[in-house]
Tab-separated table of C-alpha atoms and ligand atoms in Angstrom:
chain	number	residue	atom	x	y	z
A	1	MET	CA	85.596	108.399	140.312
A	2	SER	CA	86.099	110.207	136.973
A	3	LYS	CA	83.106	111.728	135.242
A	4	SER	CA	81.759	109.887	132.211
A	5	LEU	CA	81.507	111.224	128.672
A	6	ALA	CA	79.783	109.726	125.630
A	7	VAL	CA	81.021	110.989	122.277
A	8	VAL	CA	78.654	110.223	119.402
A	9	GLY	CA	80.551	110.097	116.117
A	10	GLY	CA	84.031	108.833	115.286
A	11	GLY	CA	85.171	111.232	112.572
A	12	VAL	CA	88.136	113.536	113.182
A	13	ILE	CA	86.015	115.821	115.387
A	14	GLY	CA	84.661	113.059	117.625
A	15	LEU	CA	88.032	111.308	117.809
A	16	SER	CA	89.933	114.448	118.774
A	17	VAL	CA	87.294	115.421	121.373
A	18	ALA	CA	87.388	111.905	122.852
A	19	ALA	CA	91.194	111.686	122.919
A	20	ARG	CA	91.470	115.065	124.604
A	21	ALA	CA	88.781	114.298	127.204
A	22	ALA	CA	90.423	110.969	128.068
A	23	ARG	CA	93.735	112.827	128.589
A	24	ASP	CA	91.867	115.325	130.786
A	25	GLY	CA	90.681	112.503	133.075
A	26	TRP	CA	87.216	111.733	131.714
A	27	SER	CA	86.002	108.170	131.341
A	28	VAL	CA	85.115	108.223	127.626
A	29	HIS	CA	83.007	105.982	125.401
A	30	LEU	CA	82.945	106.782	121.682
A	31	TYR	CA	79.986	105.443	119.698
A	32	ASP	CA	80.316	104.845	115.958
A	33	PRO	CA	79.544	101.710	113.925
A	34	SER	CA	82.463	102.490	111.586
A	35	VAL	CA	85.041	104.910	112.987
A	36	GLY	CA	86.656	107.310	110.518
A	37	SER	CA	84.700	106.076	107.507
A	38	GLY	CA	82.563	109.157	106.794
A	39	ALA	CA	83.484	112.631	105.561
A	40	SER	CA	86.859	112.418	107.360
A	41	TRP	CA	87.886	109.543	105.097
A	42	VAL	CA	86.896	111.320	101.877
A	43	ALA	CA	88.285	114.787	102.723
A	44	GLY	CA	90.998	116.461	100.669
A	45	GLY	CA	92.801	117.611	103.816
A	46	MET	CA	93.651	121.108	102.548
A	47	LEU	CA	93.735	123.781	105.224
A	48	ALA	CA	92.944	126.896	103.209
A	49	PRO	CA	90.936	129.447	105.230
A	50	LEU	CA	92.827	132.436	103.840
A	51	SER	CA	92.554	131.465	100.168
A	52	GLU	CA	88.840	130.844	100.684
A	53	GLY	CA	88.234	134.148	102.468
A	54	TRP	CA	85.492	136.334	101.022
A	55	PRO	CA	84.114	139.760	102.034
A	56	GLY	CA	81.158	139.282	104.380
A	57	GLU	CA	82.489	135.959	105.687
A	58	HIS	CA	84.655	137.497	108.382
A	59	ASP	CA	83.699	135.028	111.158
A	60	LEU	CA	84.498	132.007	109.004
A	61	LEU	CA	87.840	133.519	107.996
A	62	GLU	CA	88.841	134.253	111.584
A	63	LEU	CA	87.671	130.874	112.897
A	64	GLY	CA	89.617	129.128	110.135
A	65	ALA	CA	92.701	131.294	110.654
A	66	GLN	CA	92.608	130.620	114.406
A	67	SER	CA	92.398	126.888	113.814
A	68	LEU	CA	95.149	126.989	111.173
A	69	ALA	CA	97.389	128.673	113.768
A	70	ARG	CA	96.587	125.878	116.258
A	71	TRP	CA	97.354	123.107	113.776
A	72	PRO	CA	101.171	122.836	114.312
A	73	GLU	CA	100.779	122.315	118.070
A	74	PHE	CA	97.833	119.969	117.531
A	75	ALA	CA	99.944	117.955	115.067
A	76	ARG	CA	102.829	117.756	117.537
A	77	SER	CA	100.434	116.176	120.054
A	78	LEU	CA	99.719	113.285	117.641
A	79	PRO	CA	101.721	110.058	117.612
A	80	ASP	CA	102.362	110.237	113.822
A	81	ASP	CA	103.265	112.920	111.303
A	82	VAL	CA	100.162	113.845	109.290
A	83	PHE	CA	101.454	116.795	107.215
A	84	SER	CA	101.379	116.205	103.482
A	85	SER	CA	102.297	119.504	101.756
A	86	SER	CA	102.774	123.166	102.423
A	87	GLY	CA	101.472	126.297	100.669
A	88	SER	CA	98.460	126.751	98.463
A	89	LEU	CA	98.006	128.516	95.155
A	90	THR	CA	94.610	129.597	93.843
A	91	VAL	CA	94.637	130.238	90.113
A	92	ALA	CA	92.489	132.324	87.767
A	93	LEU	CA	91.654	131.043	84.290
A	94	ASP	CA	89.743	134.122	83.144
A	95	ALA	CA	89.285	137.810	83.886
A	96	ALA	CA	86.382	137.260	86.300
A	97	ASP	CA	88.419	134.755	88.346
A	98	ALA	CA	91.351	137.181	88.367
A	99	ALA	CA	89.088	139.935	89.721
A	100	ASP	CA	87.886	137.536	92.453
A	101	LEU	CA	91.473	136.746	93.448
A	102	ARG	CA	92.247	140.447	93.816
A	103	THR	CA	89.110	140.860	95.966
A	104	ILE	CA	90.219	137.986	98.227
A	105	ALA	CA	93.778	139.349	98.472
A	106	GLU	CA	92.464	142.780	99.475
A	107	PHE	CA	89.913	141.505	102.007
A	108	VAL	CA	92.128	138.865	103.629
A	109	GLY	CA	95.181	141.152	103.571
A	110	ALA	CA	93.167	143.861	105.363
A	111	GLN	CA	92.507	141.346	108.177
A	112	GLY	CA	96.277	141.008	108.616
A	113	HIS	CA	96.850	137.676	106.867
A	114	GLU	CA	99.577	136.887	104.376
A	115	LEU	CA	98.620	136.341	100.727
A	116	SER	CA	100.398	137.443	97.565
A	117	VAL	CA	99.217	137.921	93.999
A	118	LEU	CA	101.437	136.230	91.384
A	119	GLY	CA	101.712	136.772	87.637
A	120	ARG	CA	102.073	134.121	84.926
A	121	ALA	CA	105.864	133.875	85.045
A	122	GLU	CA	105.968	133.426	88.814
A	123	ILE	CA	103.285	130.723	88.634
A	124	ARG	CA	105.215	128.867	85.943
A	125	GLU	CA	108.341	129.012	88.026
A	126	LEU	CA	106.632	127.735	91.202
A	127	GLU	CA	104.443	125.064	89.617
A	128	PRO	CA	105.589	124.143	86.091
A	129	SER	CA	102.913	121.439	85.647
A	130	LEU	CA	100.098	124.022	85.584
A	131	ALA	CA	98.373	125.270	82.422
A	132	GLN	CA	100.132	128.051	80.534
A	133	ASN	CA	96.921	130.057	80.103
A	134	ILE	CA	96.527	130.681	83.845
A	135	ARG	CA	96.299	134.464	84.185
A	136	LEU	CA	96.894	135.130	87.856
A	137	GLY	CA	97.586	133.303	91.108
A	138	LEU	CA	97.075	133.878	94.802
A	139	LEU	CA	99.771	132.319	96.963
A	140	ALA	CA	99.075	131.473	100.612
A	141	PRO	CA	102.458	130.372	101.972
A	142	THR	CA	101.213	129.686	105.517
A	143	GLU	CA	98.467	127.270	104.468
A	144	PHE	CA	99.163	123.552	104.209
A	145	ALA	CA	97.532	120.184	103.779
A	146	VAL	CA	97.330	117.098	105.947
A	147	ASP	CA	96.759	113.488	105.032
A	148	ASN	CA	93.210	112.938	106.298
A	149	ARG	CA	93.586	109.165	106.483
A	150	LEU	CA	96.827	109.334	108.448
A	151	LEU	CA	95.019	111.808	110.690
A	152	VAL	CA	92.176	109.375	111.369
A	153	ALA	CA	94.723	106.650	112.208
A	154	ALA	CA	96.806	108.967	114.412
A	155	LEU	CA	93.733	110.124	116.324
A	156	GLN	CA	92.651	106.535	116.897
A	157	LYS	CA	96.081	105.856	118.432
A	158	ALA	CA	95.889	109.073	120.450
A	159	ALA	CA	92.515	107.915	121.757
A	160	ALA	CA	94.048	104.828	123.405
A	161	GLY	CA	92.260	105.636	126.687
A	162	VAL	CA	88.853	105.735	124.985
A	163	GLU	CA	86.441	102.804	124.898
A	164	PHE	CA	85.100	102.364	121.348
A	165	VAL	CA	81.539	101.071	120.976
A	166	ALA	CA	80.682	99.944	117.424
A	167	GLU	CA	77.020	100.917	117.643
A	168	ALA	CA	74.852	103.592	116.068
A	169	VAL	CA	73.203	105.846	118.648
A	170	THR	CA	69.564	106.750	118.062
A	171	ASP	CA	68.590	108.175	121.460
A	172	LEU	CA	70.892	110.422	123.488
A	173	ASP	CA	68.781	109.881	126.627
A	174	ALA	CA	69.624	106.169	126.520
A	175	LEU	CA	73.348	106.871	126.898
A	176	ASP	CA	74.680	106.185	130.368
A	177	ALA	CA	76.988	109.210	130.695
A	178	ASP	CA	77.244	112.439	132.665
A	179	GLN	CA	77.978	114.436	129.512
A	180	VAL	CA	77.331	113.798	125.813
A	181	VAL	CA	79.110	115.329	122.819
A	182	VAL	CA	77.296	114.984	119.495
A	183	ALA	CA	79.948	114.987	116.771
A	184	ALA	CA	77.887	112.967	114.350
A	185	GLY	CA	78.484	114.955	111.163
A	186	SER	CA	75.690	114.433	108.658
A	187	HIS	CA	73.738	112.324	111.221
A	188	THR	CA	73.511	115.230	113.663
A	189	ALA	CA	69.999	116.391	112.752
A	190	ALA	CA	68.640	112.856	113.304
A	191	LEU	CA	69.956	112.962	116.887
A	192	LEU	CA	69.087	116.584	117.570
A	193	PRO	CA	65.781	117.237	115.792
A	194	GLY	CA	65.619	120.800	114.552
A	195	MET	CA	69.381	121.232	114.392
A	196	PRO	CA	69.877	122.811	110.961
A	197	VAL	CA	72.737	120.634	109.728
A	198	ARG	CA	72.131	119.250	106.237
A	199	SER	CA	74.195	116.922	104.058
A	200	VAL	CA	76.065	118.277	101.055
A	201	LYS	CA	77.479	115.406	99.059
A	202	GLY	CA	80.980	115.646	97.620
A	203	GLU	CA	82.972	113.341	95.363
A	204	ILE	CA	86.742	113.100	95.083
A	205	LEU	CA	89.283	111.250	92.959
A	206	ARG	CA	92.596	109.831	94.100
A	207	LEU	CA	95.331	109.786	91.475
A	208	ARG	CA	98.792	108.259	91.447
A	209	ARG	CA	101.675	109.486	89.310
A	210	ARG	CA	102.780	106.937	86.720
A	211	SER	CA	106.527	106.832	86.029
A	212	SER	CA	106.127	108.515	82.620
A	213	ALA	CA	103.961	111.361	83.971
A	214	ILE	CA	105.299	114.744	84.974
A	215	PRO	CA	105.543	115.476	88.699
A	216	ALA	CA	102.459	116.773	90.484
A	217	PRO	CA	102.304	120.296	91.891
A	218	THR	CA	103.974	120.594	95.281
A	219	ARG	CA	101.328	122.958	96.692
A	220	THR	CA	97.550	122.650	96.912
A	221	ILE	CA	96.169	124.117	93.678
A	222	ARG	CA	92.680	125.598	93.699
A	223	GLY	CA	90.595	127.079	90.915
A	224	SER	CA	87.157	127.370	89.442
A	225	VAL	CA	85.885	126.033	86.100
A	226	HIS	CA	82.399	127.017	84.837
A	227	GLY	CA	81.672	128.150	88.413
A	228	ARG	CA	82.600	124.733	89.827
A	229	PRO	CA	85.353	124.745	92.465
A	230	ILE	CA	88.222	122.344	91.806
A	231	TYR	CA	91.296	121.529	93.854
A	232	LEU	CA	94.354	119.326	93.550
A	233	VAL	CA	95.925	118.367	96.873
A	234	PRO	CA	99.380	116.706	96.811
A	235	ARG	CA	99.216	113.358	98.563
A	236	GLY	CA	102.245	111.041	98.607
A	237	ASP	CA	103.141	110.236	94.994
A	238	GLY	CA	99.885	111.602	93.649
A	239	LEU	CA	96.933	113.923	94.154
A	240	VAL	CA	93.493	114.122	95.688
A	241	VAL	CA	91.184	115.892	93.235
A	242	GLY	CA	87.964	117.382	94.572
A	243	ALA	CA	85.252	118.070	94.925
A	244	THR	CA	81.731	118.046	93.575
A	245	GLN	CA	78.925	119.638	95.596
A	246	TYR	CA	75.348	118.351	95.568
A	247	GLU	CA	72.702	119.808	97.831
A	248	SER	CA	70.308	116.905	97.325
A	249	GLY	CA	70.634	113.262	98.290
A	250	ASP	CA	72.056	111.427	101.253
A	251	ASP	CA	73.839	108.742	99.254
A	252	THR	CA	77.551	108.148	98.900
A	253	GLN	CA	77.476	106.695	95.407
A	254	VAL	CA	80.003	108.134	92.959
A	255	THR	CA	78.359	109.330	89.749
A	256	VAL	CA	79.698	109.193	86.201
A	257	ALA	CA	78.958	112.911	85.780
A	258	GLY	CA	80.861	113.768	88.959
A	259	VAL	CA	83.972	111.899	87.838
A	260	ARG	CA	83.696	113.378	84.338
A	261	ASP	CA	83.495	116.952	85.658
A	262	LEU	CA	86.329	116.502	88.142
A	263	ILE	CA	88.652	115.104	85.464
A	264	ALA	CA	87.695	117.764	82.909
A	265	ASP	CA	88.085	120.605	85.421
A	266	ALA	CA	91.356	119.254	86.832
A	267	GLU	CA	92.710	119.072	83.275
A	268	ARG	CA	92.091	122.798	82.852
A	269	LEU	CA	94.463	123.438	85.760
A	270	MET	CA	96.989	120.702	84.993
A	271	PRO	CA	96.781	119.602	81.339
A	272	SER	CA	98.935	116.469	81.772
A	273	ILE	CA	96.807	115.024	84.575
A	274	GLY	CA	95.358	112.439	82.161
A	275	GLU	CA	98.697	110.594	82.382
A	276	TYR	CA	98.061	109.782	86.036
A	277	GLU	CA	96.504	106.560	87.324
A	278	LEU	CA	92.965	106.962	88.690
A	279	TYR	CA	92.962	104.463	91.544
A	280	GLU	CA	90.052	105.540	93.726
A	281	THR	CA	86.819	107.486	93.627
A	282	ALA	CA	84.830	108.237	96.775
A	283	ALA	CA	81.935	110.310	98.018
A	284	GLY	CA	81.166	111.758	101.430
A	285	LEU	CA	78.506	113.891	103.089
A	286	ARG	CA	79.570	117.286	104.427
A	287	PRO	CA	77.567	118.376	107.465
A	288	MET	CA	76.635	121.922	106.465
A	289	SER	CA	74.927	124.634	108.517
A	290	PRO	CA	72.809	127.420	106.976
A	291	ASP	CA	75.449	130.127	107.521
A	292	GLY	CA	78.487	127.991	106.726
A	293	LEU	CA	79.834	128.244	110.273
A	294	PRO	CA	80.109	125.144	112.445
A	295	VAL	CA	77.829	124.531	115.409
A	296	ILE	CA	79.942	124.174	118.550
A	297	GLY	CA	78.468	124.703	121.994
A	298	ARG	CA	76.248	123.569	124.777
A	299	ILE	CA	72.579	122.891	124.009
A	300	SER	CA	71.678	121.647	127.503
A	301	ASP	CA	73.384	120.960	130.832
A	302	ARG	CA	74.239	117.504	129.543
A	303	VAL	CA	74.610	117.833	125.754
A	304	ILE	CA	77.260	119.625	123.698
A	305	VAL	CA	77.171	119.731	119.903
A	306	ALA	CA	80.282	119.845	117.676
A	307	SER	CA	79.080	119.540	114.111
A	308	GLY	CA	78.186	121.494	110.979
A	309	HIS	CA	81.815	121.883	109.905
A	310	GLY	CA	80.828	121.763	106.240
A	311	ARG	CA	83.871	121.903	103.956
A	312	ASN	CA	86.212	122.634	106.873
A	313	GLY	CA	86.137	119.683	109.260
A	314	ILE	CA	89.849	118.875	109.058
A	315	LEU	CA	90.849	122.547	109.283
A	316	LEU	CA	88.604	123.190	112.287
A	317	THR	CA	89.531	120.065	114.255
A	318	PRO	CA	92.068	121.726	116.612
A	319	ILE	CA	89.887	124.687	117.555
A	320	THR	CA	86.830	122.437	117.968
A	321	ALA	CA	88.752	120.097	120.300
A	322	ASP	CA	89.884	123.119	122.338
A	323	ALA	CA	86.359	124.564	122.456
A	324	VAL	CA	84.762	121.303	123.602
A	325	ALA	CA	87.515	120.739	126.204
A	326	ALA	CA	86.757	124.221	127.568
A	327	LEU	CA	83.008	123.497	127.687
A	328	LEU	CA	83.594	120.212	129.528
A	329	ALA	CA	85.687	122.138	132.045
A	330	GLY	CA	82.806	124.583	132.592
A	331	ASP	CA	84.436	127.305	130.530
A	332	GLU	CA	84.009	128.799	127.040
A	333	LEU	CA	86.462	129.510	124.245
A	334	PRO	CA	85.793	133.113	123.122
A	335	GLU	CA	87.249	132.383	119.664
A	336	THR	CA	84.327	130.039	118.830
A	337	LYS	CA	81.583	132.453	119.912
A	338	ALA	CA	80.341	132.795	116.317
A	339	ALA	CA	79.754	129.015	116.222
A	340	ASP	CA	77.432	129.038	119.246
A	341	PRO	CA	74.274	126.972	118.575
A	342	ALA	CA	72.302	129.702	120.372
A	343	ARG	CA	72.137	131.465	116.985
A	344	PHE	CA	69.608	128.783	115.992
A	345	GLU	CA	66.307	127.978	117.698
A	346	ILE	CA	67.545	124.618	119.026
A	347	GLY	CA	70.415	126.331	120.826
A	348	ARG	CA	67.894	127.770	123.278
A	349	THR	CA	66.514	124.388	124.410
A	350	PRO	CA	66.781	124.327	128.230
B	1	LIG	N1	87.173	120.254	102.079
B	1	LIG	C1	86.867	120.626	100.782
B	1	LIG	C2	85.563	120.159	100.292
B	1	LIG	O1	84.673	119.882	101.050
B	1	LIG	O2	85.408	120.082	99.119
């Protein structure tokens, strides 16, 4: 008889873990009252570990780069195409931003990854819809974006061998399974008391190009306005614009101030964005750990955690699925060592 696995959480992490385990011969139940409706549904879907590299965050850069490299094969294993655009361009609106871009280029380049610094004319040529006062750009040609909602749907199809249980889990001990994987995102700390995963709320906008509006950028565009990060991710005939960041509150209500800031900041990057149709606003809760790295590993003989992916859940899905598959097979993936829960107190629970 096959061994039984309970996966708690039906976001992209839980779905990919469950699908993989079912393929590997486990009898899998996935528990979630509303599969794919949390942070996975709200995500921008940009896979940008190189552009977001920063000195001192070496482990996060390498984990992200490793997962980015696994993405093409992971995508080929899915029943549907989930890619939405390729390349990303981070832009500087002032001298301080330009200095930051040079710092990133130097640090990430020294780790052997490909990034190039572009001047005004090159930016205009690549992405004519962007503001003329952009001073500098950082091009990451190997980064790309995926459609998070197509990904959720594709993973649900890929998880055909999984039994879905539309229930919220409150007690891991009550689950009738040999092994349990907690992939519960922002609910993780409620299931694993002491696990330092907190919620960081984020709001996004979804825009559609109207026929009179100029075409959207073809790459993910990232920038910073008044210290607030802003990104535009191409999605079909429009853009996902994100994202606000709030440390307090566990709600998923979209605020007037959040929408106002996102529109104002997006306009600084792409002045004609006001011509687009705003057809959706949404908010999600990022499961964030204290050091920004995910928490992936065994916390007891029976329980594995795969959470704390913060802003990088979609990016880190392939490497997390590989790491959990290795743990279920009694092995470890050396590439996710930095994500070991043993770095926190709870990771040492027998
Ligand atoms: N994935 C980007 C964000 O959380 O804003």
